[in-house]
Amino acid sequence: MEFQYRNPEIEKMPRRELEALQLAKLKTAVDQALRTSFYKERLGKAGIKSGGDIKSLEDLRKIPYTTKHDLREGFPYGFLSIPRDEVVRLHASSGTTGVPTTIYLSADDVKRWSYFVARCIYGTGCTRADVFQNMITYGLFTGGLGFHQGGEEVGMMVIPSGPGNTTRQFRLMQDFGTTVVHATPSFLLHVQSKMQEEGVSRDSVKLRKAFAGAEPYSEDTRRRIEALLTIDVYNSYGLSEMNGPGVAFECQAKTGLHLWEDGYIGEIINPDTLEPVKDGETGELVLSCLCREATPILRYRTRDLSGFYTEPCECGRTHKRLRRFTGRTDDMLIINGVNVFPSQIEEVVMAMPEVGNNYLIVLEKEGALDRLIVKIEVGSGIFADDARLMNAIKEKIRKVLQASITVNPRIELHEGGVLPVSEGKAKRVQDNRPKGL
Ligand code: DLL
């Protein structure tokens, strides 16, 4: 396969040089952090008075972790390190509760961020000849503007369609010959269902690639989207605290997400002991931002669970690859004492050919016990009025799921289009259990 690079000297840089570059950038980031009220105190207490106190990459471990809680405590300007009038952009986290976490960018920060997103896009084989329909939320959420800027930096024609209104999305695709789209994986599945429902033929659109991210999804979900839409799907990871998208992305080899190590330092830790895990093991990803001056954030506990591949990628890039994310430390469900990650349920459900494009996990209390209900839309070729077939499918899913998660679920089957669809991140879990019990 011919791999495409935006900046081969950096992307294929020998690791020794890459690490030297990281160290130099880390020193600058520490100096920058010391200009914020938060880190002045936090790093001061750890005995770090300047970037010069960081002598090697191992010294990174002298820096205390930063958490979401810290970012909230620092609201609004505790993490700002440049004069307010040099800030050109604000983004905020998608958190639904409490104080938002805000990120400020200087003009150079915006340029650097665009450069990283462009590197991701280019690495999937896109060029300026592509027409890019950005079907993700714009606004304070970083997905819209992040990919918009990155797409323009590549030189593609960007259609800022935002999410929703699938009829209009299809019109845009047909009128302008869209070749690439960006959306959450759940929205892409919805787009495919709607395409079928509205009778939009595959031949009437020129789609060939999609960037899918902002939420966890399984390898089977990727394969399903690729097969149903006959496109290539690339996994895209990022978070607002680290600018947004453009942190880690799959290349054309599609085996893991390259973390751009000239922009970020990644560590995998055990979330209980806070010690680094062994090479290749799964744990919580901790990230330090090396590419933003206005809001330096060091050793941020992302809560996201992943691990590094240890073997090199066939594309020749030297930047480490993260495995597909399996969820977050804080989205684990405890069902009658058993720990279950929503991603385990998705893995089983989306691998079944009888299952359609949407599902919902519901938790109820039945007496003293928890009850797991998985509501599943059936595939388009299956008719819900065939009771025997329905029962057979239900039983099949129940058995496989129980074997995988060791909790006995109740399966409810629904026709396509019945379960709620979100334009942004999918809300896969409805926990109706009374709180505080
Ligand atoms: O979701 C940034 C983004 C936009 C990434 C568009 C990719 C595409 P936040 O709203 O701050 O930022 O949410 C970040 O979403 O900590 C993960 O828990 C989750 N997440 C993002 N991408 C993936 C992915 C954007 N590819 C949070 N796989 C992160 C799994 C993901 N989880």
PDB file of C-alpha atoms in Angstrom, residues 52-245:
ATOM      1  CA  GLY A  52      15.112  23.654  33.260  1.00  0.00           C
ATOM      2  CA  ASP A  53      14.187  21.449  36.242  1.00  0.00           C
ATOM      3  CA  ILE A  54      12.971  18.850  33.731  1.00  0.00           C
ATOM      4  CA  LYS A  55      16.202  17.187  32.617  1.00  0.00           C
ATOM      5  CA  SER A  56      14.840  14.082  30.917  1.00  0.00           C
ATOM      6  CA  LEU A  57      11.490  12.673  29.801  1.00  0.00           C
ATOM      7  CA  GLU A  58      11.514  10.539  32.972  1.00  0.00           C
ATOM      8  CA  ASP A  59      11.307  13.778  34.946  1.00  0.00           C
ATOM      9  CA  LEU A  60       7.786  14.126  33.586  1.00  0.00           C
ATOM     10  CA  ARG A  61       6.824  11.902  36.504  1.00  0.00           C
ATOM     11  CA  LYS A  62       7.777  14.662  38.934  1.00  0.00           C
ATOM     12  CA  ILE A  63       4.834  16.667  37.625  1.00  0.00           C
ATOM     13  CA  PRO A  64       1.595  15.994  39.537  1.00  0.00           C
ATOM     14  CA  TYR A  65      -1.468  14.827  37.605  1.00  0.00           C
ATOM     15  CA  THR A  66      -4.139  17.317  36.569  1.00  0.00           C
ATOM     16  CA  THR A  67      -7.791  16.250  36.744  1.00  0.00           C
ATOM     17  CA  LYS A  68     -11.116  17.492  35.439  1.00  0.00           C
ATOM     18  CA  HIS A  69     -11.804  18.610  38.987  1.00  0.00           C
ATOM     19  CA  ASP A  70      -8.682  20.829  38.889  1.00  0.00           C
ATOM     20  CA  LEU A  71      -9.831  22.370  35.613  1.00  0.00           C
ATOM     21  CA  ARG A  72     -13.215  23.170  37.161  1.00  0.00           C
ATOM     22  CA  GLU A  73     -11.567  24.640  40.252  1.00  0.00           C
ATOM     23  CA  GLY A  74      -9.484  26.820  37.954  1.00  0.00           C
ATOM     24  CA  PHE A  75     -12.533  28.168  36.116  1.00  0.00           C
ATOM     25  CA  PRO A  76     -12.503  30.633  34.442  1.00  0.00           C
ATOM     26  CA  TYR A  77      -8.897  31.859  34.118  1.00  0.00           C
ATOM     27  CA  GLY A  78      -6.764  29.725  36.443  1.00  0.00           C
ATOM     28  CA  PHE A  79      -5.162  27.913  33.489  1.00  0.00           C
ATOM     29  CA  LEU A  80      -4.693  30.923  31.232  1.00  0.00           C
ATOM     30  CA  SER A  81      -1.023  31.705  30.614  1.00  0.00           C
ATOM     31  CA  ILE A  82      -1.124  34.621  28.183  1.00  0.00           C
ATOM     32  CA  PRO A  83      -2.775  38.055  28.396  1.00  0.00           C
ATOM     33  CA  ARG A  84      -6.517  37.791  27.794  1.00  0.00           C
ATOM     34  CA  ASP A  85      -6.309  40.063  24.751  1.00  0.00           C
ATOM     35  CA  GLU A  86      -4.001  37.589  22.993  1.00  0.00           C
ATOM     36  CA  VAL A  87      -6.664  34.877  23.160  1.00  0.00           C
ATOM     37  CA  VAL A  88      -8.518  34.478  19.864  1.00  0.00           C
ATOM     38  CA  ARG A  89     -10.745  31.477  20.618  1.00  0.00           C
ATOM     39  CA  LEU A  90     -12.553  29.735  23.448  1.00  0.00           C
ATOM     40  CA  HIS A  91     -13.869  26.171  23.446  1.00  0.00           C
ATOM     41  CA  ALA A  92     -15.621  24.358  26.251  1.00  0.00           C
ATOM     42  CA  SER A  93     -16.074  20.741  27.225  1.00  0.00           C
ATOM     43  CA  SER A  94     -19.220  18.867  26.383  1.00  0.00           C
ATOM     44  CA  GLY A  95     -19.743  18.034  30.067  1.00  0.00           C
ATOM     45  CA  THR A  96     -23.412  18.187  30.944  1.00  0.00           C
ATOM     46  CA  THR A  97     -23.111  18.841  34.660  1.00  0.00           C
ATOM     47  CA  GLY A  98     -21.421  21.459  36.780  1.00  0.00           C
ATOM     48  CA  VAL A  99     -18.937  24.110  35.821  1.00  0.00           C
ATOM     49  CA  PRO A 100     -17.725  23.821  32.208  1.00  0.00           C
ATOM     50  CA  THR A 101     -14.038  23.442  31.483  1.00  0.00           C
ATOM     51  CA  THR A 102     -12.834  26.102  29.107  1.00  0.00           C
ATOM     52  CA  ILE A 103      -9.826  26.066  26.831  1.00  0.00           C
ATOM     53  CA  TYR A 104      -8.303  29.241  25.374  1.00  0.00           C
ATOM     54  CA  LEU A 105      -6.281  29.424  22.185  1.00  0.00           C
ATOM     55  CA  SER A 106      -3.900  32.035  20.790  1.00  0.00           C
ATOM     56  CA  ALA A 107      -3.713  32.624  17.029  1.00  0.00           C
ATOM     57  CA  ASP A 108      -0.634  30.358  16.879  1.00  0.00           C
ATOM     58  CA  ASP A 109      -2.451  27.692  18.900  1.00  0.00           C
ATOM     59  CA  VAL A 110      -5.250  27.625  16.338  1.00  0.00           C
ATOM     60  CA  LYS A 111      -2.663  27.213  13.558  1.00  0.00           C
ATOM     61  CA  ARG A 112      -0.913  24.368  15.380  1.00  0.00           C
ATOM     62  CA  TRP A 113      -4.192  22.598  16.072  1.00  0.00           C
ATOM     63  CA  SER A 114      -5.242  22.890  12.401  1.00  0.00           C
ATOM     64  CA  TYR A 115      -1.887  21.472  11.398  1.00  0.00           C
ATOM     65  CA  PHE A 116      -2.384  18.344  13.536  1.00  0.00           C
ATOM     66  CA  VAL A 117      -5.925  17.759  12.263  1.00  0.00           C
ATOM     67  CA  ALA A 118      -4.675  18.248   8.692  1.00  0.00           C
ATOM     68  CA  ARG A 119      -1.974  15.647   9.345  1.00  0.00           C
ATOM     69  CA  CYS A 120      -4.670  13.179  10.425  1.00  0.00           C
ATOM     70  CA  ILE A 121      -6.854  13.859   7.405  1.00  0.00           C
ATOM     71  CA  TYR A 122      -3.971  13.690   4.970  1.00  0.00           C
ATOM     72  CA  GLY A 123      -2.785  10.418   6.492  1.00  0.00           C
ATOM     73  CA  THR A 124      -6.032   8.763   5.402  1.00  0.00           C
ATOM     74  CA  GLY A 125      -5.231   9.495   1.758  1.00  0.00           C
ATOM     75  CA  CYS A 126      -7.344  12.641   1.324  1.00  0.00           C
ATOM     76  CA  THR A 127      -6.141  15.484  -0.888  1.00  0.00           C
ATOM     77  CA  ARG A 128      -7.335  18.904  -2.019  1.00  0.00           C
ATOM     78  CA  ALA A 129      -9.415  17.152  -4.669  1.00  0.00           C
ATOM     79  CA  ASP A 130     -11.769  15.886  -1.941  1.00  0.00           C
ATOM     80  CA  VAL A 131     -15.104  17.408  -0.969  1.00  0.00           C
ATOM     81  CA  PHE A 132     -15.549  17.209   2.789  1.00  0.00           C
ATOM     82  CA  GLN A 133     -18.936  17.354   4.491  1.00  0.00           C
ATOM     83  CA  ASN A 134     -18.475  17.994   8.193  1.00  0.00           C
ATOM     84  CA  MET A 135     -21.593  16.430   9.722  1.00  0.00           C
ATOM     85  CA  ILE A 136     -20.691  17.101  13.343  1.00  0.00           C
ATOM     86  CA  THR A 137     -21.761  19.777  15.820  1.00  0.00           C
ATOM     87  CA  TYR A 138     -20.132  23.205  15.468  1.00  0.00           C
ATOM     88  CA  GLY A 139     -20.000  25.649  18.384  1.00  0.00           C
ATOM     89  CA  LEU A 140     -18.249  25.240  21.725  1.00  0.00           C
ATOM     90  CA  PHE A 141     -17.735  21.542  20.892  1.00  0.00           C
ATOM     91  CA  THR A 142     -14.360  21.149  19.211  1.00  0.00           C
ATOM     92  CA  GLY A 143     -15.372  18.554  16.602  1.00  0.00           C
ATOM     93  CA  GLY A 144     -16.958  21.030  14.163  1.00  0.00           C
ATOM     94  CA  LEU A 145     -14.411  23.833  13.978  1.00  0.00           C
ATOM     95  CA  GLY A 146     -11.478  21.462  14.582  1.00  0.00           C
ATOM     96  CA  PHE A 147     -12.164  19.394  11.483  1.00  0.00           C
ATOM     97  CA  HIS A 148     -13.328  22.423   9.538  1.00  0.00           C
ATOM     98  CA  GLN A 149      -9.953  24.125   9.957  1.00  0.00           C
ATOM     99  CA  GLY A 150      -8.064  20.890   9.351  1.00  0.00           C
ATOM    100  CA  GLY A 151     -10.022  20.251   6.156  1.00  0.00           C
ATOM    101  CA  GLU A 152      -9.274  23.735   4.867  1.00  0.00           C
ATOM    102  CA  GLU A 153      -5.606  23.309   5.764  1.00  0.00           C
ATOM    103  CA  VAL A 154      -5.519  20.195   3.545  1.00  0.00           C
ATOM    104  CA  GLY A 155      -7.187  22.300   0.848  1.00  0.00           C
ATOM    105  CA  MET A 156     -10.368  20.246   0.568  1.00  0.00           C
ATOM    106  CA  MET A 157     -13.654  21.980  -0.164  1.00  0.00           C
ATOM    107  CA  VAL A 158     -15.332  21.972   3.243  1.00  0.00           C
ATOM    108  CA  ILE A 159     -19.123  21.922   3.560  1.00  0.00           C
ATOM    109  CA  PRO A 160     -19.968  22.980   7.129  1.00  0.00           C
ATOM    110  CA  SER A 161     -23.253  21.083   7.200  1.00  0.00           C
ATOM    111  CA  GLY A 162     -23.237  20.268  10.913  1.00  0.00           C
ATOM    112  CA  PRO A 163     -25.295  17.263  12.047  1.00  0.00           C
ATOM    113  CA  GLY A 164     -29.008  16.522  11.686  1.00  0.00           C
ATOM    114  CA  ASN A 165     -31.459  16.836   8.815  1.00  0.00           C
ATOM    115  CA  THR A 166     -30.417  13.796   6.826  1.00  0.00           C
ATOM    116  CA  THR A 167     -32.541  14.779   3.806  1.00  0.00           C
ATOM    117  CA  ARG A 168     -30.507  17.959   3.471  1.00  0.00           C
ATOM    118  CA  GLN A 169     -27.278  16.034   4.062  1.00  0.00           C
ATOM    119  CA  PHE A 170     -28.100  13.738   1.105  1.00  0.00           C
ATOM    120  CA  ARG A 171     -28.917  16.734  -1.104  1.00  0.00           C
ATOM    121  CA  LEU A 172     -25.558  18.324  -0.258  1.00  0.00           C
ATOM    122  CA  MET A 173     -23.753  15.054  -0.962  1.00  0.00           C
ATOM    123  CA  GLN A 174     -25.461  14.719  -4.327  1.00  0.00           C
ATOM    124  CA  ASP A 175     -25.217  18.372  -5.375  1.00  0.00           C
ATOM    125  CA  PHE A 176     -21.546  18.827  -4.512  1.00  0.00           C
ATOM    126  CA  GLY A 177     -20.121  15.332  -4.922  1.00  0.00           C
ATOM    127  CA  THR A 178     -19.081  14.863  -1.295  1.00  0.00           C
ATOM    128  CA  THR A 179     -16.294  12.288  -1.041  1.00  0.00           C
ATOM    129  CA  VAL A 180     -15.516  12.436   2.697  1.00  0.00           C
ATOM    130  CA  VAL A 181     -17.699  12.896   5.766  1.00  0.00           C
ATOM    131  CA  HIS A 182     -17.050  13.354   9.464  1.00  0.00           C
ATOM    132  CA  ALA A 183     -19.543  12.314  12.137  1.00  0.00           C
ATOM    133  CA  THR A 184     -19.955  10.304  15.289  1.00  0.00           C
ATOM    134  CA  PRO A 185     -20.160   6.581  14.475  1.00  0.00           C
ATOM    135  CA  SER A 186     -23.730   6.469  15.815  1.00  0.00           C
ATOM    136  CA  PHE A 187     -24.756   9.280  13.478  1.00  0.00           C
ATOM    137  CA  LEU A 188     -23.144   7.485  10.529  1.00  0.00           C
ATOM    138  CA  LEU A 189     -25.266   4.413  11.286  1.00  0.00           C
ATOM    139  CA  HIS A 190     -28.322   6.649  11.408  1.00  0.00           C
ATOM    140  CA  VAL A 191     -27.362   8.211   8.070  1.00  0.00           C
ATOM    141  CA  GLN A 192     -27.189   4.756   6.532  1.00  0.00           C
ATOM    142  CA  SER A 193     -30.634   3.778   7.881  1.00  0.00           C
ATOM    143  CA  LYS A 194     -32.108   7.031   6.572  1.00  0.00           C
ATOM    144  CA  MET A 195     -30.477   6.559   3.183  1.00  0.00           C
ATOM    145  CA  GLN A 196     -32.283   3.279   2.879  1.00  0.00           C
ATOM    146  CA  GLU A 197     -35.557   4.689   4.180  1.00  0.00           C
ATOM    147  CA  GLU A 198     -35.480   7.692   1.856  1.00  0.00           C
ATOM    148  CA  GLY A 199     -34.450   5.579  -1.130  1.00  0.00           C
ATOM    149  CA  VAL A 200     -31.179   7.424  -1.755  1.00  0.00           C
ATOM    150  CA  SER A 201     -29.163   5.136  -3.996  1.00  0.00           C
ATOM    151  CA  ARG A 202     -25.495   4.530  -3.239  1.00  0.00           C
ATOM    152  CA  ASP A 203     -24.659   5.387  -6.838  1.00  0.00           C
ATOM    153  CA  SER A 204     -26.083   8.894  -6.446  1.00  0.00           C
ATOM    154  CA  VAL A 205     -23.358   9.828  -3.932  1.00  0.00           C
ATOM    155  CA  LYS A 206     -19.592   9.682  -4.297  1.00  0.00           C
ATOM    156  CA  LEU A 207     -18.684   8.961  -0.676  1.00  0.00           C
ATOM    157  CA  ARG A 208     -15.464   7.060  -0.140  1.00  0.00           C
ATOM    158  CA  LYS A 209     -14.273   7.842   3.385  1.00  0.00           C
ATOM    159  CA  ALA A 210     -15.517   8.795   6.819  1.00  0.00           C
ATOM    160  CA  PHE A 211     -13.809  10.031   9.960  1.00  0.00           C
ATOM    161  CA  ALA A 212     -15.664   8.685  12.976  1.00  0.00           C
ATOM    162  CA  GLY A 213     -14.963   9.550  16.571  1.00  0.00           C
ATOM    163  CA  ALA A 214     -15.884  11.566  19.670  1.00  0.00           C
ATOM    164  CA  GLU A 215     -17.351   8.410  21.250  1.00  0.00           C
ATOM    165  CA  PRO A 216     -16.253   4.806  21.705  1.00  0.00           C
ATOM    166  CA  TYR A 217     -17.264   2.206  19.142  1.00  0.00           C
ATOM    167  CA  SER A 218     -16.301  -1.368  18.447  1.00  0.00           C
ATOM    168  CA  GLU A 219     -14.362  -2.828  15.544  1.00  0.00           C
ATOM    169  CA  ASP A 220     -17.592  -4.536  14.449  1.00  0.00           C
ATOM    170  CA  THR A 221     -19.376  -1.193  14.334  1.00  0.00           C
ATOM    171  CA  ARG A 222     -16.608   0.135  12.089  1.00  0.00           C
ATOM    172  CA  ARG A 223     -16.886  -2.892   9.805  1.00  0.00           C
ATOM    173  CA  ARG A 224     -20.646  -2.547   9.728  1.00  0.00           C
ATOM    174  CA  ILE A 225     -20.485   1.116   8.651  1.00  0.00           C
ATOM    175  CA  GLU A 226     -17.820   0.296   6.065  1.00  0.00           C
ATOM    176  CA  ALA A 227     -19.857  -2.560   4.601  1.00  0.00           C
ATOM    177  CA  LEU A 228     -23.227  -0.795   4.617  1.00  0.00           C
ATOM    178  CA  LEU A 229     -21.967   2.427   3.091  1.00  0.00           C
ATOM    179  CA  THR A 230     -19.075   0.892   1.129  1.00  0.00           C
ATOM    180  CA  ILE A 231     -16.581   3.411   2.485  1.00  0.00           C
ATOM    181  CA  ASP A 232     -13.369   3.434   4.525  1.00  0.00           C
ATOM    182  CA  VAL A 233     -13.882   4.476   8.147  1.00  0.00           C
ATOM    183  CA  TYR A 234     -11.051   5.955  10.239  1.00  0.00           C
ATOM    184  CA  ASN A 235     -11.104   6.187  14.002  1.00  0.00           C
ATOM    185  CA  SER A 236     -10.444   9.648  15.388  1.00  0.00           C
ATOM    186  CA  TYR A 237      -9.676  10.460  19.016  1.00  0.00           C
ATOM    187  CA  GLY A 238      -9.365  13.716  20.864  1.00  0.00           C
ATOM    188  CA  LEU A 239     -10.690  15.734  23.762  1.00  0.00           C
ATOM    189  CA  SER A 240     -11.284  19.411  24.345  1.00  0.00           C
ATOM    190  CA  GLU A 241      -8.629  19.582  27.092  1.00  0.00           C
ATOM    191  CA  MET A 242      -6.064  18.598  24.400  1.00  0.00           C
ATOM    192  CA  ASN A 243      -7.562  20.986  21.782  1.00  0.00           C
ATOM    193  CA  GLY A 244     -10.158  18.517  20.477  1.00  0.00           C
ATOM    194  CA  PRO A 245      -9.770  16.188  17.489  1.00  0.00           C
TER     195      PRO A 245
END
